[in-house]
Amino acid sequence: MKFFRSSDRREQHVNAPRGQGFTLIEVVVGLVLMASVLVSSLLAYSSHQRQRAFANAKREAVIIADQILQQLSVRRAGMSAGDQGLIADKPNWFWRTSLVGTTAPAGVPMRVIQFQIAKQNPDGTVTALTSVELVERI
């Protein structure tokens, strides 16, 4: 049985009831978790935006390819391999044709020409946006 009240503050602190708040470590862990969720969400959003922009560029390249192929197909000489040109209103976009090969099925001489729309990236690399292989009678 204790008749005297303790005047030692350490003993009062140890025996004091614990508050209802969070400890510092709990707050730090919570902040770290929230920060990691925020960073991963921003990275996912950024990746989504890049993929969406690339898909839109590919869709637009298909439309442009259709228009250019219509113009090239009405030429009397047909389409020649090794042609190239810039695309209006699209900086760093260009089109080009290249000979893939020749063949003669059933004795009919034919050649395969690849038509491609690509863009030149700021780092100098080239990214193909769309490509079509055309078969022409020689």
PDB file of C-alpha atoms in Angstrom:
ATOM      1  CA  MET A   1       0.000   0.000   0.000  1.00  0.00           C
ATOM      2  CA  LYS A   2       1.298   3.398  -0.945  1.00  0.00           C
ATOM      3  CA  PHE A   3       0.715   6.357   1.346  1.00  0.00           C
ATOM      4  CA  PHE A   4       2.840   8.941  -0.378  1.00  0.00           C
ATOM      5  CA  ARG A   5       2.372  10.415  -3.724  1.00  0.00           C
ATOM      6  CA  SER A   6       5.383  10.120  -5.958  1.00  0.00           C
ATOM      7  CA  SER A   7       6.980  13.353  -6.965  1.00  0.00           C
ATOM      8  CA  ASP A   8       9.153  11.752  -9.597  1.00  0.00           C
ATOM      9  CA  ARG A   9       7.969  12.949 -13.028  1.00  0.00           C
ATOM     10  CA  ARG A  10       9.400   9.920 -14.826  1.00  0.00           C
ATOM     11  CA  GLU A  11       7.212   7.614 -12.833  1.00  0.00           C
ATOM     12  CA  GLN A  12       4.167   9.749 -13.548  1.00  0.00           C
ATOM     13  CA  HIS A  13       4.969   9.687 -17.283  1.00  0.00           C
ATOM     14  CA  VAL A  14       5.370   5.919 -17.355  1.00  0.00           C
ATOM     15  CA  ASN A  15       2.136   5.373 -15.526  1.00  0.00           C
ATOM     16  CA  ALA A  16       0.224   7.976 -17.550  1.00  0.00           C
ATOM     17  CA  PRO A  17      -2.497   6.539 -19.777  1.00  0.00           C
ATOM     18  CA  ARG A  18      -1.579   6.372 -23.473  1.00  0.00           C
ATOM     19  CA  GLY A  19      -3.279   8.969 -25.670  1.00  0.00           C
ATOM     20  CA  GLN A  20      -5.501   8.132 -28.621  1.00  0.00           C
ATOM     21  CA  GLY A  21      -3.222   9.752 -31.267  1.00  0.00           C
ATOM     22  CA  PHE A  22      -0.723   8.187 -33.660  1.00  0.00           C
ATOM     23  CA  THR A  23       2.939   7.717 -32.922  1.00  0.00           C
ATOM     24  CA  LEU A  24       5.563   9.341 -35.111  1.00  0.00           C
ATOM     25  CA  ILE A  25       6.475   6.045 -36.762  1.00  0.00           C
ATOM     26  CA  GLU A  26       2.832   5.406 -37.665  1.00  0.00           C
ATOM     27  CA  VAL A  27       2.573   8.847 -39.249  1.00  0.00           C
ATOM     28  CA  VAL A  28       5.817   8.331 -41.213  1.00  0.00           C
ATOM     29  CA  VAL A  29       4.707   4.906 -42.465  1.00  0.00           C
ATOM     30  CA  GLY A  30       1.350   6.355 -43.513  1.00  0.00           C
ATOM     31  CA  LEU A  31       3.015   9.200 -45.399  1.00  0.00           C
ATOM     32  CA  VAL A  32       5.402   6.795 -47.157  1.00  0.00           C
ATOM     33  CA  LEU A  33       2.481   4.610 -48.244  1.00  0.00           C
ATOM     34  CA  MET A  34       0.515   7.596 -49.514  1.00  0.00           C
ATOM     35  CA  ALA A  35       3.553   8.925 -51.382  1.00  0.00           C
ATOM     36  CA  SER A  36       4.210   5.575 -53.056  1.00  0.00           C
ATOM     37  CA  VAL A  37       0.573   5.309 -54.158  1.00  0.00           C
ATOM     38  CA  LEU A  38       0.712   8.857 -55.532  1.00  0.00           C
ATOM     39  CA  VAL A  39       3.956   8.240 -57.439  1.00  0.00           C
ATOM     40  CA  SER A  40       2.717   4.972 -58.934  1.00  0.00           C
ATOM     41  CA  SER A  41      -0.554   6.637 -59.955  1.00  0.00           C
ATOM     42  CA  LEU A  42       1.312   9.472 -61.684  1.00  0.00           C
ATOM     43  CA  LEU A  43       3.585   7.004 -63.496  1.00  0.00           C
ATOM     44  CA  ALA A  44       0.597   4.975 -64.673  1.00  0.00           C
ATOM     45  CA  TYR A  45      -1.159   8.128 -65.886  1.00  0.00           C
ATOM     46  CA  SER A  46       1.958   9.278 -67.736  1.00  0.00           C
ATOM     47  CA  SER A  47       2.313   5.896 -69.428  1.00  0.00           C
ATOM     48  CA  HIS A  48      -1.356   5.973 -70.392  1.00  0.00           C
ATOM     49  CA  GLN A  49      -0.976   9.424 -71.954  1.00  0.00           C
ATOM     50  CA  ARG A  50       2.052   8.306 -74.003  1.00  0.00           C
ATOM     51  CA  GLN A  51       0.244   5.199 -75.245  1.00  0.00           C
ATOM     52  CA  ARG A  52      -2.846   7.225 -76.103  1.00  0.00           C
ATOM     53  CA  ALA A  53      -0.814   9.778 -78.057  1.00  0.00           C
ATOM     54  CA  PHE A  54       0.999   7.005 -79.968  1.00  0.00           C
ATOM     55  CA  ALA A  55      -2.298   5.264 -80.797  1.00  0.00           C
ATOM     56  CA  ASN A  56      -3.753   8.552 -82.069  1.00  0.00           C
ATOM     57  CA  ALA A  57      -0.641   9.136 -84.197  1.00  0.00           C
ATOM     58  CA  LYS A  58      -0.934   5.648 -85.699  1.00  0.00           C
ATOM     59  CA  ARG A  59      -4.628   6.168 -86.458  1.00  0.00           C
ATOM     60  CA  GLU A  60      -3.878   9.481 -88.142  1.00  0.00           C
ATOM     61  CA  ALA A  61      -1.008   7.892 -90.084  1.00  0.00           C
ATOM     62  CA  VAL A  62      -3.391   5.284 -91.518  1.00  0.00           C
ATOM     63  CA  ILE A  63      -5.723   8.032 -92.755  1.00  0.00           C
ATOM     64  CA  ILE A  64      -2.818   9.954 -94.306  1.00  0.00           C
ATOM     65  CA  ALA A  65      -1.422   6.766 -95.873  1.00  0.00           C
ATOM     66  CA  ASP A  66      -4.767   6.106 -97.530  1.00  0.00           C
ATOM     67  CA  GLN A  67      -4.799   9.614 -99.017  1.00  0.00           C
ATOM     68  CA  ILE A  68      -1.202   9.407-100.279  1.00  0.00           C
ATOM     69  CA  LEU A  69      -1.711   5.928-101.738  1.00  0.00           C
ATOM     70  CA  GLN A  70      -4.751   7.183-103.655  1.00  0.00           C
ATOM     71  CA  GLN A  71      -2.640   9.993-105.123  1.00  0.00           C
ATOM     72  CA  LEU A  72       0.253   7.678-106.006  1.00  0.00           C
ATOM     73  CA  SER A  73      -1.940   4.982-107.522  1.00  0.00           C
ATOM     74  CA  VAL A  74      -3.443   7.298-110.166  1.00  0.00           C
ATOM     75  CA  ARG A  75      -0.017   7.992-111.659  1.00  0.00           C
ATOM     76  CA  ARG A  76       0.438   6.387-115.044  1.00  0.00           C
ATOM     77  CA  ALA A  77       3.868   4.980-114.177  1.00  0.00           C
ATOM     78  CA  GLY A  78       2.540   3.404-110.999  1.00  0.00           C
ATOM     79  CA  MET A  79       4.356   3.484-107.729  1.00  0.00           C
ATOM     80  CA  SER A  80       8.131   3.402-107.793  1.00  0.00           C
ATOM     81  CA  ALA A  81      10.385   2.004-105.119  1.00  0.00           C
ATOM     82  CA  GLY A  82      12.649   4.497-103.402  1.00  0.00           C
ATOM     83  CA  ASP A  83      10.223   7.417-103.428  1.00  0.00           C
ATOM     84  CA  GLN A  84       9.861   9.526-100.328  1.00  0.00           C
ATOM     85  CA  GLY A  85       8.324  12.765 -99.184  1.00  0.00           C
ATOM     86  CA  LEU A  86       7.378  14.906 -96.233  1.00  0.00           C
ATOM     87  CA  ILE A  87       3.876  15.034 -94.823  1.00  0.00           C
ATOM     88  CA  ALA A  88       2.285  18.472 -94.687  1.00  0.00           C
ATOM     89  CA  ASP A  89       1.285  19.785 -91.250  1.00  0.00           C
ATOM     90  CA  LYS A  90       3.208  17.009 -89.510  1.00  0.00           C
ATOM     91  CA  PRO A  91       6.735  18.023 -88.545  1.00  0.00           C
ATOM     92  CA  ASN A  92       9.173  15.113 -88.552  1.00  0.00           C
ATOM     93  CA  TRP A  93       6.700  12.795 -90.355  1.00  0.00           C
ATOM     94  CA  PHE A  94       7.627  11.376 -93.757  1.00  0.00           C
ATOM     95  CA  TRP A  95       6.598   8.632 -96.152  1.00  0.00           C
ATOM     96  CA  ARG A  96       8.788   6.333 -98.192  1.00  0.00           C
ATOM     97  CA  THR A  97       8.529   3.367-100.518  1.00  0.00           C
ATOM     98  CA  SER A  98      10.960   0.488-100.830  1.00  0.00           C
ATOM     99  CA  LEU A  99      11.150  -2.628-102.967  1.00  0.00           C
ATOM    100  CA  VAL A 100      10.525  -5.750-100.923  1.00  0.00           C
ATOM    101  CA  GLY A 101      10.976  -8.236-103.755  1.00  0.00           C
ATOM    102  CA  THR A 102       9.804  -9.541-107.112  1.00  0.00           C
ATOM    103  CA  THR A 103       7.926 -12.686-108.011  1.00  0.00           C
ATOM    104  CA  ALA A 104       6.230 -14.282-111.000  1.00  0.00           C
ATOM    105  CA  PRO A 105       3.256 -16.348-109.894  1.00  0.00           C
ATOM    106  CA  ALA A 106       1.686 -18.170-112.871  1.00  0.00           C
ATOM    107  CA  GLY A 107       4.225 -16.505-115.139  1.00  0.00           C
ATOM    108  CA  VAL A 108       2.997 -12.978-114.379  1.00  0.00           C
ATOM    109  CA  PRO A 109       5.887 -10.764-113.200  1.00  0.00           C
ATOM    110  CA  MET A 110       5.046  -8.825-110.054  1.00  0.00           C
ATOM    111  CA  ARG A 111       6.859  -6.737-107.502  1.00  0.00           C
ATOM    112  CA  VAL A 112       6.091  -6.042-103.866  1.00  0.00           C
ATOM    113  CA  ILE A 113       6.547  -2.454-102.704  1.00  0.00           C
ATOM    114  CA  GLN A 114       6.336  -1.405 -99.088  1.00  0.00           C
ATOM    115  CA  PHE A 115       4.777   1.975 -98.352  1.00  0.00           C
ATOM    116  CA  GLN A 116       5.577   3.320 -94.909  1.00  0.00           C
ATOM    117  CA  ILE A 117       4.778   6.397 -92.863  1.00  0.00           C
ATOM    118  CA  ALA A 118       7.250   7.100 -90.077  1.00  0.00           C
ATOM    119  CA  LYS A 119       8.308   9.880 -87.770  1.00  0.00           C
ATOM    120  CA  GLN A 120      11.752  10.976 -86.723  1.00  0.00           C
ATOM    121  CA  ASN A 121      12.104  11.285 -82.965  1.00  0.00           C
ATOM    122  CA  PRO A 122      14.101  14.059 -81.265  1.00  0.00           C
ATOM    123  CA  ASP A 123      16.868  11.554 -80.442  1.00  0.00           C
ATOM    124  CA  GLY A 124      17.294  10.752 -84.151  1.00  0.00           C
ATOM    125  CA  THR A 125      15.594   7.351 -84.162  1.00  0.00           C
ATOM    126  CA  VAL A 126      12.785   6.580 -86.586  1.00  0.00           C
ATOM    127  CA  THR A 127       9.461   5.098 -85.473  1.00  0.00           C
ATOM    128  CA  ALA A 128       7.230   3.448 -88.068  1.00  0.00           C
ATOM    129  CA  LEU A 129       3.614   4.517 -87.636  1.00  0.00           C
ATOM    130  CA  THR A 130       2.027   2.433 -90.389  1.00  0.00           C
ATOM    131  CA  SER A 131       3.154   0.224 -93.223  1.00  0.00           C
ATOM    132  CA  VAL A 132       1.422  -1.332 -96.250  1.00  0.00           C
ATOM    133  CA  GLU A 133       2.799  -3.804 -98.769  1.00  0.00           C
ATOM    134  CA  LEU A 134       1.463  -3.386-102.289  1.00  0.00           C
ATOM    135  CA  VAL A 135       1.695  -5.887-105.137  1.00  0.00           C
ATOM    136  CA  GLU A 136       2.066  -4.422-108.645  1.00  0.00           C
ATOM    137  CA  ARG A 137       2.300  -6.020-112.015  1.00  0.00           C
ATOM    138  CA  ILE A 138       5.566  -5.170-113.743  1.00  0.00           C
TER     139      ILE A 138
END
